[in-house]
C-alpha positions as semicolon CSV with decimal commas, in nm:
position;residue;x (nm);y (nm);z (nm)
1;X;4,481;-0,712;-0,760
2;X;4,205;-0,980;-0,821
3;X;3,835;-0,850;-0,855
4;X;3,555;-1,078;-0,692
5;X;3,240;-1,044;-0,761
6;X;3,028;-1,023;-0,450
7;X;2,654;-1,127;-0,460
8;X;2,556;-0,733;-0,596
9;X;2,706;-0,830;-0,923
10;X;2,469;-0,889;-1,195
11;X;2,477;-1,046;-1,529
12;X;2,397;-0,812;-1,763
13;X;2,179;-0,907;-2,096
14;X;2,296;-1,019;-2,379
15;X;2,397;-0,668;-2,598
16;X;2,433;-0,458;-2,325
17;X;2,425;-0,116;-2,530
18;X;2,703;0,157;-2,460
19;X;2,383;0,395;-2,344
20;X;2,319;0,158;-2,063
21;X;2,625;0,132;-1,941
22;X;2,667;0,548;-1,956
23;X;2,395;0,546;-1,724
24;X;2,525;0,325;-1,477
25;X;2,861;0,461;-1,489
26;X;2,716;0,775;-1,466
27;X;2,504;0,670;-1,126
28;X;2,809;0,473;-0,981
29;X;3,005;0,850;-1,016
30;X;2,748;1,025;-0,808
31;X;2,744;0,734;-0,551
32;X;3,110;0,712;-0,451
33;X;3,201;1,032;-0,531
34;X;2,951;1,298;-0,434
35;X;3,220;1,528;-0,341
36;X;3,297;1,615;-0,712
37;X;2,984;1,799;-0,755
38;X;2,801;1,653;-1,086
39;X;2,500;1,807;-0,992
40;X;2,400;2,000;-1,305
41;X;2,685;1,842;-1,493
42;X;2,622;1,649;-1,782
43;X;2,833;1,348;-1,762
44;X;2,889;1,271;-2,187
45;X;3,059;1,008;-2,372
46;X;3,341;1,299;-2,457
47;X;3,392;1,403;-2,058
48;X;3,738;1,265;-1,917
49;X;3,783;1,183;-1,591
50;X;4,105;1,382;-1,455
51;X;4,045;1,729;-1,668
52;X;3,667;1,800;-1,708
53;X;3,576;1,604;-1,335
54;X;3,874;1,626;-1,176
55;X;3,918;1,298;-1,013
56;X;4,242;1,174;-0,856
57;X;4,391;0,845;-0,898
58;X;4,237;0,736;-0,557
59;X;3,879;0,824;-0,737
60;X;3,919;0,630;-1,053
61;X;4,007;0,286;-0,777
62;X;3,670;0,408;-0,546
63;X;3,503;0,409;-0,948
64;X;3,632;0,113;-1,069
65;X;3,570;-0,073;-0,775
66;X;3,213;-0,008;-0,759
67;X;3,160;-0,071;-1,106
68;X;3,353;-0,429;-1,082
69;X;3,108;-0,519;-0,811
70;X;2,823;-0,442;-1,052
71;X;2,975;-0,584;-1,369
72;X;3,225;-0,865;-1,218
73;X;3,556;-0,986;-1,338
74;X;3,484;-0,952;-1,674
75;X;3,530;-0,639;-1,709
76;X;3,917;-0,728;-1,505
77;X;3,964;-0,296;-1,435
78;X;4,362;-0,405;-1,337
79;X;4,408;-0,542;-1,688
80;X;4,271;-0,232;-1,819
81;X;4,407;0,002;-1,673
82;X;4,757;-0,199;-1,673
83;X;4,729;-0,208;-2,064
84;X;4,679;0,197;-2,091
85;X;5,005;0,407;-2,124
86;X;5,006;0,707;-1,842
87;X;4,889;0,968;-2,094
88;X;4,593;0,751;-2,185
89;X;4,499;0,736;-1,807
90;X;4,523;1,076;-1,749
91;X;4,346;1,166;-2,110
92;X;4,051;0,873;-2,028
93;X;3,705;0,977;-2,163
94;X;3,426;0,821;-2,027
95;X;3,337;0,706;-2,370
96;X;3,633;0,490;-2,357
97;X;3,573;0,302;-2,031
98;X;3,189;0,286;-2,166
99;X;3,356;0,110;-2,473
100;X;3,573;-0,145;-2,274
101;X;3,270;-0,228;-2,016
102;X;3,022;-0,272;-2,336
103;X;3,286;-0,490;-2,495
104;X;3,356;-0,710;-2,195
105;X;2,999;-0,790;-2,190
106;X;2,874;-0,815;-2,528
């Protein structure tokens, strides 16, 4: 599955900092997935997807899609996600997709 980037996607700044991206990956969460119930819930570097939010597979695609129209294909989510073993998918942090998005920019 090829990512496009529509017209939304922006080009972010040279050094695009890991707090930055926490924040949008943070906002993209309570966009296209209201239904987990953040509210109150402080979204850290250290929370993981499936145990402390429990998202579903279908959650992490509706996530990852919005974030590739914001970052583009640089940031190539199938080739990520292709290159983690199952456990690492169900154990992902937030921290570590902050890490791979910061590093695919910077």
């Amino acid at each position: 599955m090829t990512t496009t980037p529509t017209s939304d996607a922006v080009t972010p700044l040279p050094g695009t900092d890991e707090r930055a991206v926490l924040a949008e990956l943070t906002e993209a969460l309570h966009r296209v997935i209201p239904e987990i119930g953040l509210e109150g819930t402080a979204v850290t570097m250290d929370t993981r997807f499936v145990e402390d939010l429990d998202l579903e597979s279908i959650d992490l695609v509706t996530l990852t899609g919005e974030l590739a129209r914001r970052y583009g294909e640089r940031v190539d989510f199938p080739a990520y996600f292709a290159s983690l073993e199952l456990t690492e998918i169900i154990e992902l942090s937030v921290g570590h997709m902050v890490r791979h998005i910061a590093g695919r920019l910077g």
